[in-house]
């Protein structure tokens, strides 16, 4: 089941919310917020035909800063409810949005199973390499040795190699974007939303309040568009190397995509050949006979 297209197509105004953004000046959330709306508009998906699920974090405050069906859940738990919603209603694109703090700590188990199950969900990782909402504690992705608010002597632990970890799970779609390159991020998100299975999109974002090691200027200098350099996203080994090796430059774009692997729903034998989706079937059930027992 593909993405439902509305021929008239929405505009950016259709996604506009009257609520004021409260992110800090220069926060990368603004770029991601803009790219997401632009991607949905260009795919002609109106706000009433998409579900946007948010984890807890600075990014989660986006949940009432745009129109559309939105769900704001518990810390680290965005993926299970996004997957459940998608399986129930395959007609709607479902996007899950989370931060690096939640996704690579208490939510990491959900990430593992989302990738290995190949849920037909797009996951946007707001990667600012710290817990910004709670004022700058170290996450698993904070650079080792960095002095953060609750570790004034520097982080003793090694930084988790998040991309190597994701590639170890045999993903079907991995991309990396940068909040300062809105045009490219929009194109990445369009590719992820139209991907058949789980689309993992790591977005490196500036957090000028608490991340003083991977700043906007640092990312601007190091990130480059691997699409423009002819990267072949079907080559798993090369994609993994490109994703992991960020010592000199940071590759952005769709790093890896395998379009041939069926998604979780397509693998469910009881769903094969069904023209309806689960929410339709629930709506069509006549429970009047059952209800007589409670009369
Ligand atoms: Fe953005 Fe960081 Fe401020 Fe959060 S703390 S709103 S991530 S700049």
Tab-separated table of C-alpha atoms and ligand atoms in Angstrom:
chain	number	residue	atom	x	y	z
A	1	UNK	CA	0.000	0.000	0.000
A	2	UNK	CA	1.554	3.252	-1.092
A	3	UNK	CA	1.381	6.762	0.215
A	4	UNK	CA	-2.014	8.375	-0.443
A	5	UNK	CA	-1.578	11.386	-2.665
A	6	UNK	CA	-3.901	14.334	-2.614
A	7	UNK	CA	-3.803	15.793	-6.108
A	8	UNK	CA	-4.459	19.331	-4.945
A	9	UNK	CA	-1.444	19.093	-2.623
A	10	UNK	CA	-0.935	20.903	0.683
A	11	UNK	CA	1.157	24.032	1.150
A	12	UNK	CA	3.515	25.014	3.964
A	13	UNK	CA	0.648	27.121	5.350
A	14	UNK	CA	-1.426	23.975	5.837
A	15	UNK	CA	1.239	22.687	8.218
A	16	UNK	CA	1.563	26.007	10.081
A	17	UNK	CA	0.634	26.026	13.758
A	18	UNK	CA	-0.238	29.163	15.761
A	19	UNK	CA	1.981	27.905	18.613
A	20	UNK	CA	5.283	29.693	19.047
A	21	UNK	CA	8.553	27.788	18.857
A	22	UNK	CA	10.503	27.858	22.112
A	23	UNK	CA	13.781	26.400	20.902
A	24	UNK	CA	16.952	28.366	21.628
A	25	UNK	CA	18.287	30.739	18.985
A	26	UNK	CA	20.360	28.838	16.445
A	27	UNK	CA	18.927	25.442	17.427
A	28	UNK	CA	19.076	22.806	14.692
A	29	UNK	CA	15.467	21.869	15.427
A	30	UNK	CA	14.349	24.777	13.244
A	31	UNK	CA	16.068	23.310	10.193
A	32	UNK	CA	14.701	19.801	10.770
A	33	UNK	CA	11.186	21.170	11.408
A	34	UNK	CA	11.322	23.095	8.122
A	35	UNK	CA	12.752	20.204	6.102
A	36	UNK	CA	10.105	17.815	7.435
A	37	UNK	CA	7.238	20.107	6.453
A	38	UNK	CA	8.777	20.755	3.036
A	39	UNK	CA	9.221	17.027	2.408
A	40	UNK	CA	5.572	16.329	3.255
A	41	UNK	CA	4.391	19.212	1.084
A	42	UNK	CA	6.499	18.075	-1.885
A	43	UNK	CA	5.186	14.536	-1.496
A	44	UNK	CA	1.667	16.054	-1.514
A	45	UNK	CA	0.821	14.517	1.837
A	46	UNK	CA	-1.679	16.736	3.662
A	47	UNK	CA	-1.611	17.044	7.474
A	48	UNK	CA	-4.704	14.848	7.732
A	49	UNK	CA	-2.927	11.983	5.967
A	50	UNK	CA	0.184	11.552	8.102
A	51	UNK	CA	0.943	10.512	11.683
A	52	UNK	CA	3.884	12.192	13.384
A	53	UNK	CA	5.013	10.521	16.616
A	54	UNK	CA	7.351	12.287	19.019
A	55	UNK	CA	9.590	11.124	21.829
A	56	UNK	CA	10.449	13.366	24.806
A	57	UNK	CA	13.190	15.921	24.229
A	58	UNK	CA	13.664	19.378	22.737
A	59	UNK	CA	12.618	17.917	19.377
A	60	UNK	CA	9.421	16.628	21.023
A	61	UNK	CA	8.297	20.212	21.488
A	62	UNK	CA	7.769	20.182	17.720
A	63	UNK	CA	4.656	18.103	18.269
A	64	UNK	CA	2.402	21.158	18.582
A	65	UNK	CA	4.435	23.419	16.288
A	66	UNK	CA	2.944	21.937	13.141
A	67	UNK	CA	-0.412	20.612	12.054
A	68	UNK	CA	-1.161	16.960	11.387
A	69	UNK	CA	-2.031	13.932	13.460
A	70	UNK	CA	0.553	13.932	16.226
A	71	UNK	CA	1.343	11.772	19.211
A	72	UNK	CA	3.770	12.783	21.959
A	73	UNK	CA	4.771	9.768	24.031
A	74	UNK	CA	7.167	8.649	26.738
A	75	UNK	CA	10.936	8.997	26.755
A	76	UNK	CA	12.593	6.363	24.585
A	77	UNK	CA	9.283	4.778	23.548
A	78	UNK	CA	8.439	6.469	20.282
A	79	UNK	CA	9.166	3.479	18.056
A	80	UNK	CA	6.736	0.909	19.502
A	81	UNK	CA	3.724	3.172	19.286
A	82	UNK	CA	4.688	4.448	15.833
A	83	UNK	CA	5.066	0.856	14.612
A	84	UNK	CA	1.749	-0.166	16.180
A	85	UNK	CA	-0.061	2.750	14.589
A	86	UNK	CA	1.409	1.970	11.190
A	87	UNK	CA	0.542	-1.720	11.340
A	88	UNK	CA	-3.018	-0.761	12.270
A	89	UNK	CA	-3.371	1.657	9.388
A	90	UNK	CA	-1.056	0.975	6.486
A	91	UNK	CA	-2.723	3.707	4.424
A	92	UNK	CA	-0.984	6.505	6.355
A	93	UNK	CA	2.719	7.312	6.385
A	94	UNK	CA	3.978	7.200	9.964
A	95	UNK	CA	7.029	9.033	11.197
A	96	UNK	CA	8.772	8.600	14.530
A	97	UNK	CA	10.964	11.395	15.830
A	98	UNK	CA	13.431	10.870	18.685
A	99	UNK	CA	16.641	12.212	20.156
A	100	UNK	CA	20.030	10.559	20.615
A	101	UNK	CA	19.668	10.510	24.403
A	102	UNK	CA	16.513	8.407	24.467
A	103	UNK	CA	17.139	6.382	21.316
A	104	UNK	CA	20.595	5.122	22.310
A	105	UNK	CA	19.896	4.552	26.012
A	106	UNK	CA	16.527	3.425	27.401
A	107	UNK	CA	15.011	3.246	23.907
A	108	UNK	CA	17.823	1.297	22.302
A	109	UNK	CA	15.996	-2.031	22.523
A	110	UNK	CA	13.114	-0.583	20.551
A	111	UNK	CA	15.532	0.680	17.919
A	112	UNK	CA	17.089	-2.772	17.576
A	113	UNK	CA	13.724	-4.405	16.960
A	114	UNK	CA	12.481	-1.655	14.666
A	115	UNK	CA	15.497	-2.139	12.398
A	116	UNK	CA	15.470	-5.941	12.436
A	117	UNK	CA	11.690	-6.052	11.948
A	118	UNK	CA	11.918	-3.536	9.105
A	119	UNK	CA	8.799	-1.725	10.270
A	120	UNK	CA	7.388	0.513	7.519
A	121	UNK	CA	8.120	3.649	9.564
A	122	UNK	CA	10.435	6.612	9.031
A	123	UNK	CA	12.622	7.409	12.028
A	124	UNK	CA	14.201	10.849	12.347
A	125	UNK	CA	16.994	10.954	14.915
A	126	UNK	CA	17.609	14.469	16.229
A	127	UNK	CA	21.267	13.938	16.998
A	128	UNK	CA	22.573	16.834	19.077
A	129	UNK	CA	24.822	14.470	21.089
A	130	UNK	CA	23.429	15.429	24.490
A	131	UNK	CA	20.244	15.664	26.573
A	132	UNK	CA	19.317	19.239	25.670
A	133	UNK	CA	15.868	19.449	27.266
A	134	UNK	CA	17.240	18.634	30.709
A	135	UNK	CA	20.080	21.144	30.256
A	136	UNK	CA	23.050	19.409	28.755
A	137	UNK	CA	23.790	16.029	30.298
A	138	UNK	CA	25.981	13.597	28.351
A	139	UNK	CA	24.275	11.031	26.130
A	140	UNK	CA	25.844	7.867	24.681
A	141	UNK	CA	26.813	9.957	21.666
A	142	UNK	CA	28.558	12.786	23.522
A	143	UNK	CA	32.212	13.035	22.622
A	144	UNK	CA	34.468	11.298	25.157
A	145	UNK	CA	36.204	13.684	27.526
A	146	UNK	CA	33.695	16.476	26.918
A	147	UNK	CA	32.781	18.515	29.990
A	148	UNK	CA	29.014	18.502	30.375
A	149	UNK	CA	26.745	19.880	33.094
A	150	UNK	CA	26.689	16.709	35.187
A	151	UNK	CA	30.235	15.627	34.314
A	152	UNK	CA	32.396	18.699	34.888
A	153	UNK	CA	35.597	16.624	34.712
A	154	UNK	CA	34.739	15.241	31.294
A	155	UNK	CA	32.942	12.094	30.117
A	156	UNK	CA	34.920	8.981	31.037
A	157	UNK	CA	32.980	6.558	28.816
A	158	UNK	CA	33.687	5.795	25.185
A	159	UNK	CA	31.290	7.333	22.695
A	160	UNK	CA	28.922	4.794	21.164
A	161	UNK	CA	29.568	4.239	17.481
A	162	UNK	CA	25.897	4.658	16.617
A	163	UNK	CA	26.201	4.184	12.863
A	164	UNK	CA	28.291	1.021	13.216
A	165	UNK	CA	25.690	-0.251	15.656
A	166	UNK	CA	22.796	0.467	13.278
A	167	UNK	CA	24.625	-1.175	10.369
A	168	UNK	CA	25.238	-4.273	12.528
A	169	UNK	CA	21.453	-4.732	12.595
A	170	UNK	CA	21.239	-5.096	8.781
A	171	UNK	CA	19.088	-2.043	8.098
A	172	UNK	CA	17.348	-1.478	4.770
A	173	UNK	CA	17.660	2.323	4.757
A	174	UNK	CA	20.250	4.532	6.448
A	175	UNK	CA	20.723	8.226	5.745
A	176	UNK	CA	22.501	11.097	7.417
A	177	UNK	CA	21.551	14.742	7.169
A	178	UNK	CA	22.568	18.015	8.760
A	179	UNK	CA	20.147	20.551	10.205
A	180	UNK	CA	22.027	23.327	8.400
A	181	UNK	CA	21.387	21.815	4.963
A	182	UNK	CA	17.614	21.987	4.741
A	183	UNK	CA	17.382	21.346	1.005
A	184	UNK	CA	19.349	18.092	1.206
A	185	UNK	CA	17.558	16.999	4.375
A	186	UNK	CA	14.203	17.491	2.647
A	187	UNK	CA	15.347	15.220	-0.199
A	188	UNK	CA	16.629	12.621	2.290
A	189	UNK	CA	13.308	12.652	4.138
A	190	UNK	CA	11.366	12.230	0.903
A	191	UNK	CA	13.460	9.165	0.097
A	192	UNK	CA	12.971	7.787	3.623
A	193	UNK	CA	9.201	8.365	3.656
A	194	UNK	CA	8.786	6.548	0.351
A	195	UNK	CA	11.058	3.680	1.448
A	196	UNK	CA	9.303	0.343	1.766
A	197	UNK	CA	10.606	-0.508	5.252
A	198	UNK	CA	12.309	1.140	8.222
A	199	UNK	CA	13.999	4.377	7.237
A	200	UNK	CA	16.706	5.431	9.716
A	201	UNK	CA	17.626	9.091	9.257
A	202	UNK	CA	20.399	10.391	11.509
A	203	UNK	CA	20.268	14.177	11.542
A	204	UNK	CA	23.293	15.927	12.985
A	205	UNK	CA	21.951	19.047	14.607
A	206	UNK	CA	23.409	22.076	16.241
A	207	UNK	CA	22.631	22.620	19.925
A	208	UNK	CA	24.343	25.952	20.626
A	209	UNK	CA	23.319	25.896	24.291
A	210	UNK	CA	24.992	22.637	25.314
A	211	UNK	CA	26.943	21.049	22.474
A	212	UNK	CA	30.159	23.033	22.170
A	213	UNK	CA	32.091	20.327	20.275
A	214	UNK	CA	29.963	19.663	17.152
A	215	UNK	CA	28.743	23.177	16.519
A	216	UNK	CA	26.877	24.438	13.471
A	217	UNK	CA	30.133	25.807	12.014
A	218	UNK	CA	31.986	22.551	12.704
A	219	UNK	CA	29.280	20.512	10.976
A	220	UNK	CA	29.064	23.003	8.119
A	221	UNK	CA	32.761	22.540	7.471
A	222	UNK	CA	32.874	18.743	7.829
A	223	UNK	CA	29.645	17.599	6.166
A	224	UNK	CA	29.623	16.896	2.457
A	225	UNK	CA	26.990	15.541	0.093
A	226	UNK	CA	27.946	11.979	-0.860
A	227	UNK	CA	25.259	11.965	-3.576
A	228	UNK	CA	27.245	14.608	-5.436
A	229	UNK	CA	30.352	12.421	-5.196
A	230	UNK	CA	28.583	9.489	-6.842
A	231	UNK	CA	28.134	7.240	-3.784
A	232	UNK	CA	26.268	4.030	-4.639
A	233	UNK	CA	23.719	3.445	-1.819
A	234	UNK	CA	23.243	-0.206	-2.784
A	235	UNK	CA	26.764	-1.139	-1.623
A	236	UNK	CA	26.382	-2.180	2.032
A	237	UNK	CA	30.098	-2.412	2.872
A	238	UNK	CA	30.999	0.936	1.356
A	239	UNK	CA	27.972	2.571	2.959
A	240	UNK	CA	28.942	1.260	6.390
A	241	UNK	CA	32.493	2.511	6.013
A	242	UNK	CA	31.255	5.895	4.850
A	243	UNK	CA	28.808	6.106	7.749
A	244	UNK	CA	31.335	5.160	10.412
A	245	UNK	CA	34.435	7.019	9.287
A	246	UNK	CA	33.799	10.640	10.213
A	247	UNK	CA	37.355	11.516	11.207
A	248	UNK	CA	38.121	13.733	8.229
A	249	UNK	CA	34.761	14.431	6.608
A	250	UNK	CA	31.149	13.503	7.359
A	251	UNK	CA	29.156	11.990	4.509
A	252	UNK	CA	25.526	13.095	4.246
A	253	UNK	CA	22.801	11.806	1.951
A	254	UNK	CA	21.206	8.383	1.565
A	255	UNK	CA	24.093	6.142	2.591
A	256	UNK	CA	22.393	2.787	2.150
A	257	UNK	CA	19.130	1.504	0.707
A	258	UNK	CA	17.909	-1.997	-0.061
A	259	UNK	CA	14.534	-1.846	-1.772
A	260	UNK	CA	14.128	-5.600	-2.097
A	261	UNK	CA	13.540	-6.579	1.529
A	262	UNK	CA	9.839	-6.915	2.442
A	263	UNK	CA	8.696	-4.879	5.419
A	264	UNK	CA	7.178	-6.321	8.598
A	265	UNK	CA	3.592	-6.020	7.370
A	266	UNK	CA	4.349	-7.678	4.057
A	267	UNK	CA	5.817	-10.627	5.952
A	268	UNK	CA	2.648	-11.231	7.983
A	269	UNK	CA	0.928	-14.221	6.388
A	270	UNK	CA	-2.598	-13.417	7.721
A	271	UNK	CA	-2.408	-9.969	6.060
A	272	UNK	CA	-1.491	-11.176	2.616
A	273	UNK	CA	-4.119	-10.559	-0.044
A	274	UNK	CA	-6.167	-8.263	2.209
A	275	UNK	CA	-7.516	-5.162	0.501
A	276	UNK	CA	-8.425	-3.558	3.825
A	277	UNK	CA	-6.216	-2.447	6.646
A	278	UNK	CA	-6.718	-3.290	10.335
A	279	UNK	CA	-8.517	-0.079	11.306
A	280	UNK	CA	-11.100	-0.662	8.563
A	281	UNK	CA	-11.735	-4.151	9.801
A	282	UNK	CA	-12.212	-2.995	13.380
A	283	UNK	CA	-14.657	-0.382	12.110
A	284	UNK	CA	-16.590	-2.985	10.122
A	285	UNK	CA	-17.182	-5.419	12.978
A	286	UNK	CA	-20.781	-5.818	14.069
A	287	UNK	CA	-20.611	-6.298	17.845
A	288	UNK	CA	-24.348	-5.907	18.516
A	289	UNK	CA	-24.740	-9.594	19.360
A	290	UNK	CA	-21.850	-9.488	21.810
A	291	UNK	CA	-23.205	-6.362	23.435
A	292	UNK	CA	-26.461	-8.136	24.295
A	293	UNK	CA	-24.553	-9.968	27.034
A	294	UNK	CA	-24.053	-6.649	28.791
A	295	UNK	CA	-27.600	-5.384	28.395
B	1	LIG	FE1	17.927	23.272	20.753
B	1	LIG	FE2	19.854	22.617	22.433
B	1	LIG	FE3	18.206	24.636	23.014
B	1	LIG	FE4	17.327	22.123	23.025
B	1	LIG	S1	18.867	23.018	24.404
B	1	LIG	S2	16.275	23.894	22.143
B	1	LIG	S3	18.472	21.197	21.344
B	1	LIG	S4	19.688	24.556	21.333
